[in-house]
Amino acid sequence: MILVQGKGVSNGVGVGPLYYYRRKSHSIVRSSITDPEAEWARFKAAQATAIEQLGDLAEKARADAGDEAALLFETHQMLAEDMDFEDAIKDQIFEEKLNSEAVVTDVAAQFAEMFASMDDAYMQARAADVKDVSGRIIKILSGDDGDEGIASDVPVILAADDLAPSETVQMDKSKILGFVTAGGSGSSHTAILARTMGIPAIIGVGDALKPEYEGREVIVDGGTGEVVIDADELTRSTMMKKREEQLRLKRLLETLKGQENVTKDGQKMMVYCNIGSPDDVPAVKVNDGGGIGLFRSEFLYLSVDDYPSEDMQFEAYRNVLSAMEGKRVIIRTLDIGADKQVDYFQMEKEENPAMGLRALRICLTRPEVFRTQLRALYRASAYGKLAIMFPMVTSVWEVRECKRACKAVMNELAAEGIPYADNVELGVMIETPAAAFMSDRLAQEVDFFSVGTNDLTQYTLACDRQCNNLGKFYDPHHPAVLRAIKMAADNAHKYGKWIGICGELGADLEMTETFLAIGIDELSVSPSAVLPLRNAIRMIDAGAVRPGILAKLEGSVE
Ligand code: PEP
Ligand code: MG
């Protein structure tokens, strides 16, 4: 048995023979030309065919994996006719009198290098898109009808050095049981497509998978990142059991898509998703998330090595809002500090960073950082249904300062003639005991609450969430935590506001009855937890369990 460890980027267990993806090598013939006009026309014809093919691929992707996947090929269409790209090709054809195949190869290499050298991880990943689009044009120019792919009659686990998005989507999915790539990144479109199509995928195995393994049985676990070749009996039966269980659950849950999150006795719950980047949106859609309940915006700050600009943030927020097509998107303002340290903020070292200058405290002491983010958020608000929430709130004055900062940004944008929505909901996270105790006052200041149970547990029980030897002392089910949630819920409802839960506890199915009994209006969970949660909600008779749960909560003793 050979065990190879990679990074799982799309969940699920797949088993089948290992197959290496075969790419035809397109050796480019470089030749001089005498008639640049004719060569330019030849390029334009190939470009038009590529654009047409990409349109067909967009439609195929839309049918297989939804609008977000289709958008990728629509973006490729735009790249294929990008003016700078086209101008550079024209100049070289006319100046260097070289054939189009050679010119497209050279120009694409320059553009790919330019993208690859950018600081922003998203832009770096675009280098692969340029190579993908230019490869298509070159193939057309060389009269290659391209029959590369999977020459196997049986479904396989597909191994490759890396896969371009167009390669991924064009493959016959009925032949693919899993992907394993030597390189790749979790935010690459190939990883996104694999997640969206529900195919297990593992990236970054390096050169551990040898071509001589082809044909041998391999089991991949896209959850753990394990690739096992010729598994021994025990490993095989354990992984196959896991696979069976996942498939059974998946079949059951698929039937729940499009259904309401409603209890047997008619109590509704909004089930939203937690995301860390625009790349997570397809998973939200595939899993039927009703909205985004927590976009951890700090991941944008963590992925770069200098302050993200207003434009960069605006683009990320706008992408999420447009992709969610009018469904509510709650973006949390910057929550760094504690475990999420960002060097360029140059924060002073603290003895107790979880209780230090973090999250909203940084925003309120560095107004320029806050203003940049709020401007990006309000600019993006014109593209969907935005709600903004503030983390680590303890006092009413903090919320008032936030509201003043929002107002100032709206005034600036209005003066600059930049559109924004004037109905952006503002909310606070309930993740400190102070916020729970002050929830009657806070409810009068904002539109909604969202309970961060990870931190609320930490601060209520004085248990460091990072500390791994606290065991049962860090107990999110502790009655003190549940009472704090109930207090916040009662106060929210008293003032006609709604309350959600976006900490990990929201997906804990043991707690679903309790949250329904308390009257929680929204649960925000990871995309893969949406359907299991819907399933649980639909099996509960909330009215019947409420009295017992509330009595226990009021009178609970440890
Ligand atoms: C929480 O504290 O529960 C929460 C959702 O925020 P984070 O985990 O990002 O601190
Ligand atoms: Mg938190």
Coordinates of C-alpha atoms in Angstrom, one line a residue, residues 67-511:
D67 CA -24.0 30.2 -13.5
E68 CA -20.8 30.7 -11.7
A69 CA -19.0 28.0 -13.7
A70 CA -20.4 29.5 -16.9
L71 CA -19.1 32.9 -15.9
L72 CA -15.6 31.4 -16.1
F73 CA -15.9 30.7 -19.8
E74 CA -17.6 34.0 -20.4
T75 CA -14.5 35.6 -18.8
H76 CA -12.4 33.5 -21.1
Q77 CA -14.3 34.8 -24.0
M78 CA -13.5 38.3 -22.8
L79 CA -9.8 37.4 -22.5
A80 CA -9.8 36.0 -26.0
E81 CA -10.9 39.4 -27.4
D82 CA -9.1 41.5 -24.8
M83 CA -7.8 44.7 -26.6
D84 CA -4.4 44.7 -25.1
F85 CA -3.9 41.0 -25.9
E86 CA -5.1 41.5 -29.5
D87 CA -3.1 44.7 -30.0
A88 CA 0.1 43.0 -28.8
I89 CA -0.5 40.1 -31.3
K90 CA -1.2 42.5 -34.2
D91 CA 1.9 44.5 -33.5
Q92 CA 4.1 41.4 -33.4
I93 CA 2.6 39.9 -36.6
F94 CA 3.2 43.1 -38.5
E95 CA 6.6 44.0 -36.9
E96 CA 8.2 40.6 -36.6
K97 CA 6.5 38.9 -39.6
L98 CA 6.0 35.7 -37.7
N99 CA 3.2 33.2 -38.0
S100 CA 0.2 33.5 -35.6
E101 CA 1.0 30.3 -33.7
A102 CA 4.4 31.7 -32.7
V103 CA 3.1 35.2 -31.9
V104 CA 0.2 34.0 -29.8
T105 CA 2.5 31.7 -27.9
D106 CA 4.9 34.6 -27.2
V107 CA 2.3 37.1 -26.3
A108 CA 0.4 34.7 -24.0
A109 CA 3.7 33.9 -22.2
Q110 CA 4.3 37.6 -21.6
F111 CA 0.7 38.1 -20.3
A112 CA 0.8 35.0 -18.1
E113 CA 4.1 36.1 -16.6
M114 CA 2.7 39.5 -15.9
F115 CA -0.3 38.0 -14.0
A116 CA 1.9 35.5 -12.2
S117 CA 4.1 38.3 -10.9
M118 CA 1.2 40.2 -9.3
D119 CA 0.9 40.2 -5.5
D120 CA -2.8 39.3 -5.5
A121 CA -3.4 35.6 -5.4
Y122 CA -6.6 35.9 -7.4
M123 CA -4.7 37.8 -10.2
Q124 CA -1.8 35.2 -10.1
A125 CA -4.3 32.4 -10.7
R126 CA -5.4 34.3 -13.9
A127 CA -2.1 33.3 -15.6
A128 CA -3.6 29.8 -16.0
D129 CA -6.6 31.4 -17.8
V130 CA -4.4 33.2 -20.3
K131 CA -2.6 30.0 -21.1
D132 CA -5.9 28.1 -21.4
V133 CA -7.4 30.7 -23.9
S134 CA -4.2 31.0 -26.0
G135 CA -3.8 27.2 -26.1
R136 CA -7.3 27.0 -27.6
I137 CA -6.5 29.7 -30.2
I138 CA -3.2 27.9 -31.1
K139 CA -5.0 24.6 -31.5
I140 CA -7.5 26.1 -33.9
L141 CA -4.7 27.8 -35.8
S142 CA -2.9 24.5 -36.2
G143 CA -6.1 22.8 -37.4
D144 CA -6.1 20.5 -34.5
D145 CA -9.6 19.1 -33.7
G146 CA -8.3 17.9 -30.3
D147 CA -9.4 14.5 -29.1
E148 CA -7.2 14.6 -26.0
G149 CA -8.7 13.5 -22.7
I150 CA -9.6 10.2 -21.2
A151 CA -9.1 7.2 -23.5
S152 CA -10.5 4.7 -21.0
D153 CA -13.7 2.7 -21.2
V154 CA -14.1 2.6 -17.4
P155 CA -14.4 5.5 -15.0
V156 CA -11.0 6.6 -13.5
I157 CA -9.3 8.6 -10.9
L158 CA -7.7 11.3 -13.1
A159 CA -4.1 12.3 -12.3
A160 CA -2.4 15.3 -14.0
D161 CA 0.3 17.8 -13.3
D162 CA -2.4 20.5 -13.3
L163 CA -5.7 20.9 -15.1
A164 CA -6.9 24.0 -16.9
P165 CA -10.6 24.9 -16.2
S166 CA -11.6 24.3 -19.8
E167 CA -10.0 20.8 -19.6
T168 CA -11.9 20.1 -16.5
V169 CA -15.3 21.1 -17.8
Q170 CA -14.9 19.5 -21.2
M171 CA -14.2 16.1 -19.7
D172 CA -16.8 13.4 -19.7
K173 CA -17.8 13.5 -16.0
S174 CA -19.2 10.1 -16.1
K175 CA -15.7 8.9 -16.5
I176 CA -14.2 10.7 -13.6
L177 CA -14.3 9.4 -10.0
G178 CA -11.8 11.9 -8.6
F179 CA -9.0 14.3 -9.5
V180 CA -5.4 14.3 -8.2
T181 CA -3.0 17.0 -9.3
A182 CA 0.6 17.5 -8.6
G183 CA 0.3 21.3 -8.4
G184 CA -2.7 23.6 -8.2
S185 CA -4.3 25.8 -5.6
G186 CA -7.4 25.5 -3.6
S187 CA -8.7 28.7 -5.1
S188 CA -8.0 27.7 -8.7
H189 CA -11.0 27.4 -10.9
T190 CA -10.3 23.8 -11.4
A191 CA -10.7 23.2 -7.7
I192 CA -13.9 25.3 -7.7
L193 CA -15.3 23.4 -10.6
A194 CA -14.5 20.1 -8.9
R195 CA -16.3 21.2 -5.8
T196 CA -19.2 22.5 -7.8
M197 CA -19.5 19.3 -9.7
G198 CA -19.2 17.3 -6.5
I199 CA -16.2 15.3 -7.6
P200 CA -13.6 14.5 -4.9
A201 CA -10.3 16.4 -5.6
I202 CA -6.9 16.5 -4.1
I203 CA -4.2 18.9 -5.2
G204 CA -0.5 19.5 -4.4
V205 CA 0.7 15.8 -4.2
G206 CA 3.9 16.9 -6.0
D207 CA 5.8 14.1 -7.7
A208 CA 4.6 11.4 -5.3
L209 CA 2.3 9.9 -7.9
K210 CA 4.5 8.1 -10.4
P211 CA 3.4 7.3 -13.9
E212 CA 4.1 3.6 -13.3
Y213 CA 1.2 3.5 -10.9
E214 CA -1.2 4.0 -13.8
G215 CA -3.9 1.3 -13.9
R216 CA -3.5 0.4 -10.2
E217 CA -6.5 0.9 -7.9
V218 CA -6.4 4.2 -6.0
I219 CA -8.8 5.6 -3.3
V220 CA -8.9 9.3 -2.8
D221 CA -10.5 11.1 0.1
G222 CA -11.1 14.7 -0.8
G223 CA -11.9 15.5 2.8
T224 CA -8.6 14.4 4.3
G225 CA -6.4 14.8 1.2
E226 CA -5.3 11.1 1.3
V227 CA -4.5 9.2 -1.8
V228 CA -4.1 5.5 -1.2
I229 CA -2.7 3.2 -3.9
D230 CA -3.4 -0.6 -3.6
A231 CA -5.0 -0.1 -0.1
D232 CA -4.6 -2.9 2.3
E233 CA -7.9 -4.7 3.3
L234 CA -8.5 -2.7 6.5
T235 CA -7.9 0.7 4.9
R236 CA -10.0 -0.2 1.9
S237 CA -13.0 -1.4 3.9
T238 CA -12.8 1.7 6.1
M239 CA -12.7 4.1 3.2
M240 CA -15.4 2.2 1.3
K241 CA -17.7 2.4 4.3
K242 CA -17.1 6.1 4.5
R243 CA -17.9 6.4 0.8
E244 CA -21.1 4.4 1.1
E245 CA -22.3 6.5 4.0
Q246 CA -21.5 9.7 2.1
L247 CA -23.4 8.5 -1.0
R248 CA -26.4 7.4 1.0
L249 CA -26.5 10.8 2.7
K250 CA -26.0 12.7 -0.5
R251 CA -28.8 10.9 -2.2
L252 CA -31.1 11.7 0.6
L253 CA -30.0 15.3 0.8
E254 CA -30.3 15.9 -2.9
T255 CA -34.0 15.4 -2.6
L256 CA -34.1 18.3 -0.3
K257 CA -32.8 20.9 -2.7
G258 CA -35.3 23.6 -3.4
Q259 CA -37.3 22.6 -0.3
E260 CA -38.0 25.1 2.5
N261 CA -36.3 25.0 5.9
V262 CA -39.4 24.6 7.8
T263 CA -40.3 22.5 10.8
K264 CA -43.2 20.0 10.9
D265 CA -45.4 22.6 12.6
G266 CA -44.5 25.4 10.2
Q267 CA -41.7 27.3 11.9
K268 CA -39.3 28.7 9.3
M269 CA -35.5 29.1 9.6
M270 CA -33.2 30.9 7.2
V271 CA -30.2 28.7 6.5
Y272 CA -27.3 30.7 5.1
C273 CA -23.6 30.0 4.5
N274 CA -20.2 31.1 5.9
I275 CA -17.6 31.9 3.3
G276 CA -14.1 33.3 3.3
S277 CA -13.7 34.3 -0.3
P278 CA -15.7 34.9 -3.5
D279 CA -14.4 31.5 -4.6
D280 CA -16.7 29.8 -2.1
V281 CA -19.9 31.2 -3.6
P282 CA -20.4 28.2 -6.1
A283 CA -20.5 25.8 -3.2
V284 CA -23.2 28.0 -1.5
K285 CA -25.3 27.8 -4.6
V286 CA -24.8 24.1 -5.3
N287 CA -25.8 23.4 -1.7
D288 CA -28.8 25.6 -1.9
G289 CA -27.7 28.2 0.7
G290 CA -30.4 30.9 1.2
G291 CA -27.8 33.7 1.5
I292 CA -24.4 34.4 3.0
G293 CA -24.6 34.8 6.8
L294 CA -20.9 35.5 7.3
F295 CA -18.3 36.6 4.8
R296 CA -15.1 36.7 6.9
S297 CA -13.6 39.7 5.1
E298 CA -10.4 39.4 7.0
F299 CA -9.3 36.6 4.7
L300 CA -8.9 39.2 2.0
Y301 CA -6.4 40.9 4.3
L302 CA -4.7 37.7 5.2
S303 CA -4.1 36.7 1.5
V304 CA -2.0 39.7 0.6
D305 CA 1.1 41.3 2.1
D306 CA 0.0 44.9 2.1
Y307 CA -3.3 46.7 2.9
P308 CA -5.9 45.6 0.2
S309 CA -6.9 48.6 -1.8
E310 CA -10.5 49.9 -1.8
D311 CA -10.8 48.7 -5.5
M312 CA -9.6 45.2 -4.7
Q313 CA -12.0 44.9 -1.8
F314 CA -14.8 46.4 -3.9
E315 CA -14.3 43.8 -6.6
A316 CA -14.4 40.9 -4.1
Y317 CA -17.6 42.2 -2.4
R318 CA -19.3 43.0 -5.7
N319 CA -18.5 39.6 -7.1
V320 CA -20.1 37.9 -4.1
L321 CA -23.2 40.2 -4.2
S322 CA -23.8 39.8 -7.9
A323 CA -23.3 36.1 -7.8
M324 CA -25.9 35.8 -5.0
E325 CA -28.4 37.5 -7.2
G326 CA -30.3 39.5 -4.6
K327 CA -30.1 37.1 -1.8
R328 CA -28.9 38.6 1.5
V329 CA -25.1 38.8 1.9
I330 CA -23.8 39.6 5.4
I331 CA -20.2 40.9 5.2
R332 CA -18.4 41.2 8.5
T333 CA -15.9 44.0 8.8
L334 CA -12.3 43.2 9.4
D335 CA -11.7 40.8 12.3
I336 CA -8.0 40.4 12.7
G337 CA -6.0 40.0 15.9
A338 CA -5.9 37.0 18.2
D339 CA -5.2 34.0 16.0
K340 CA -5.5 36.0 12.7
Q341 CA -2.3 38.1 12.7
V342 CA -1.4 40.2 9.7
D343 CA 2.3 41.4 9.6
Y344 CA 1.7 44.7 7.7
F345 CA -0.6 45.9 10.4
Q346 CA 2.5 46.0 12.7
M347 CA 0.5 45.4 15.8
E348 CA 2.3 45.6 19.1
K349 CA 2.9 42.3 20.7
E350 CA 0.3 41.6 23.3
E351 CA 0.3 39.2 26.3
N352 CA -3.4 38.3 25.7
P353 CA -4.1 38.9 22.0
A354 CA -7.6 37.4 22.2
M355 CA -8.5 40.2 24.6
G356 CA -6.3 42.8 23.0
L357 CA -6.6 45.4 20.2
R358 CA -8.5 43.2 17.7
A359 CA -11.4 43.3 15.3
L360 CA -13.6 46.3 15.6
R361 CA -11.1 47.8 18.2
I362 CA -8.6 48.1 15.4
C363 CA -11.1 49.6 13.0
L364 CA -12.1 52.2 15.6
T365 CA -8.5 53.2 16.3
R366 CA -7.4 53.2 12.7
P367 CA -10.2 55.1 11.0
E368 CA -8.4 55.1 7.6
V369 CA -8.4 51.3 7.4
F370 CA -12.1 51.2 8.4
R371 CA -13.0 53.9 6.0
T372 CA -11.4 52.1 3.1
Q373 CA -13.3 48.9 3.9
L374 CA -16.6 50.7 4.4
R375 CA -16.2 52.6 1.1
A376 CA -15.6 49.3 -0.7
L377 CA -18.6 47.8 1.0
Y378 CA -21.0 50.6 0.2
R379 CA -19.8 50.8 -3.4
A380 CA -20.5 47.1 -3.7
S381 CA -24.0 47.5 -2.1
A382 CA -25.3 48.7 -5.4
Y383 CA -24.9 45.2 -6.8
G384 CA -27.1 43.1 -4.4
K385 CA -28.6 42.9 -0.9
L386 CA -25.8 43.8 1.4
A387 CA -25.8 43.7 5.2
I388 CA -22.8 44.7 7.2
M389 CA -21.9 43.4 10.7
F390 CA -19.4 44.4 13.3
P391 CA -17.4 41.8 15.3
M392 CA -16.3 41.9 18.9
V393 CA -18.7 44.5 20.0
T394 CA -19.0 45.2 23.8
S395 CA -20.5 48.7 24.0
V396 CA -23.2 50.9 22.6
W397 CA -20.8 53.7 21.9
E398 CA -18.8 51.4 19.5
V399 CA -21.9 50.8 17.5
R400 CA -22.7 54.4 17.3
E401 CA -19.2 55.2 16.1
C402 CA -19.7 52.5 13.4
K403 CA -22.9 54.0 12.3
R404 CA -21.3 57.5 12.1
A405 CA -18.5 56.0 10.0
C406 CA -21.0 54.4 7.7
K407 CA -23.0 57.7 7.4
A408 CA -19.8 59.6 6.6
V409 CA -18.9 57.1 3.8
M410 CA -22.4 57.3 2.3
N411 CA -22.1 61.1 2.3
E412 CA -18.7 60.9 0.6
L413 CA -20.1 58.5 -2.1
A414 CA -23.1 60.7 -2.7
A415 CA -20.9 63.8 -3.1
E416 CA -18.8 61.8 -5.6
G417 CA -21.8 60.6 -7.5
I418 CA -21.0 57.0 -6.8
P419 CA -24.0 54.7 -6.5
Y420 CA -24.7 52.8 -3.3
A421 CA -27.8 51.2 -1.6
D422 CA -29.4 53.3 1.1
N423 CA -31.0 50.3 2.7
V424 CA -27.9 48.3 3.9
E425 CA -28.8 46.5 7.1
L426 CA -26.3 47.0 10.0
G427 CA -25.8 44.3 12.6
V428 CA -23.6 43.3 15.5
M429 CA -22.1 40.1 16.4
I430 CA -23.0 38.8 19.8
E431 CA -19.7 37.2 20.8
T432 CA -18.8 38.7 24.1
P433 CA -20.8 38.4 27.4
A434 CA -21.0 42.3 27.4
A435 CA -22.9 42.2 24.1
A436 CA -25.3 39.7 25.4
F437 CA -25.9 41.7 28.6
M438 CA -26.3 44.9 26.6
S439 CA -28.4 43.3 23.9
D440 CA -31.5 45.2 24.9
R441 CA -29.7 48.5 24.2
L442 CA -27.9 47.1 21.1
A443 CA -31.1 45.9 19.6
Q444 CA -32.3 49.5 19.5
E445 CA -29.2 50.5 17.5
V446 CA -29.1 47.9 14.7
D447 CA -31.2 45.8 12.3
F448 CA -30.0 42.3 13.4
F449 CA -27.7 40.3 15.6
S450 CA -25.5 37.3 14.6
V451 CA -24.1 35.2 17.4
G452 CA -20.5 34.2 17.1
T453 CA -20.6 31.1 19.3
N454 CA -16.9 30.3 18.9
D455 CA -15.9 33.5 20.7
L456 CA -19.0 33.7 22.9
T457 CA -18.0 30.3 24.3
Q458 CA -14.4 31.4 24.7
Y459 CA -15.3 34.7 26.6
T460 CA -18.2 33.4 28.6
L461 CA -16.4 30.4 29.9
A462 CA -12.9 32.1 30.1
C463 CA -11.6 29.2 27.9
D464 CA -9.1 30.0 25.1
R465 CA -10.5 28.6 21.9
Q466 CA -7.0 28.0 20.6
C467 CA -5.9 26.0 23.5
N468 CA -6.2 22.3 22.7
N469 CA -5.9 20.8 26.2
L470 CA -9.1 22.4 27.7
G471 CA -11.2 19.5 26.6
K472 CA -14.7 19.6 28.0
F473 CA -14.1 22.9 29.7
Y474 CA -14.6 24.6 26.3
D475 CA -18.2 23.6 26.0
P476 CA -20.4 25.5 23.6
H477 CA -23.4 23.6 25.0
H478 CA -22.8 25.1 28.4
P479 CA -26.0 26.6 29.9
A480 CA -24.2 29.9 30.4
V481 CA -23.6 30.2 26.6
L482 CA -27.2 29.1 25.8
R483 CA -28.6 31.6 28.3
A484 CA -26.6 34.3 26.7
I485 CA -27.9 33.4 23.3
K486 CA -31.5 33.3 24.6
M487 CA -31.1 36.7 26.3
A488 CA -29.9 38.2 23.0
A489 CA -32.7 36.5 21.0
D490 CA -35.4 37.8 23.4
N491 CA -34.0 41.3 23.3
A492 CA -33.7 41.2 19.5
H493 CA -37.4 40.1 19.1
K494 CA -38.6 42.6 21.8
Y495 CA -37.4 45.4 19.4
G496 CA -38.6 43.7 16.2
K497 CA -35.1 42.7 15.1
W498 CA -33.9 39.3 13.8
I499 CA -31.1 37.1 15.2
G500 CA -28.8 34.5 13.6
I501 CA -26.0 32.2 14.6
C502 CA -22.8 32.1 12.5
G503 CA -20.4 30.3 14.9
E504 CA -19.7 26.6 14.4
L505 CA -22.5 25.7 16.9
G506 CA -25.1 26.7 14.2
A507 CA -24.3 23.5 12.3
D508 CA -24.5 21.3 15.4
L509 CA -27.5 19.2 14.8
E510 CA -27.8 18.4 18.5
M511 CA -28.7 22.1 19.0

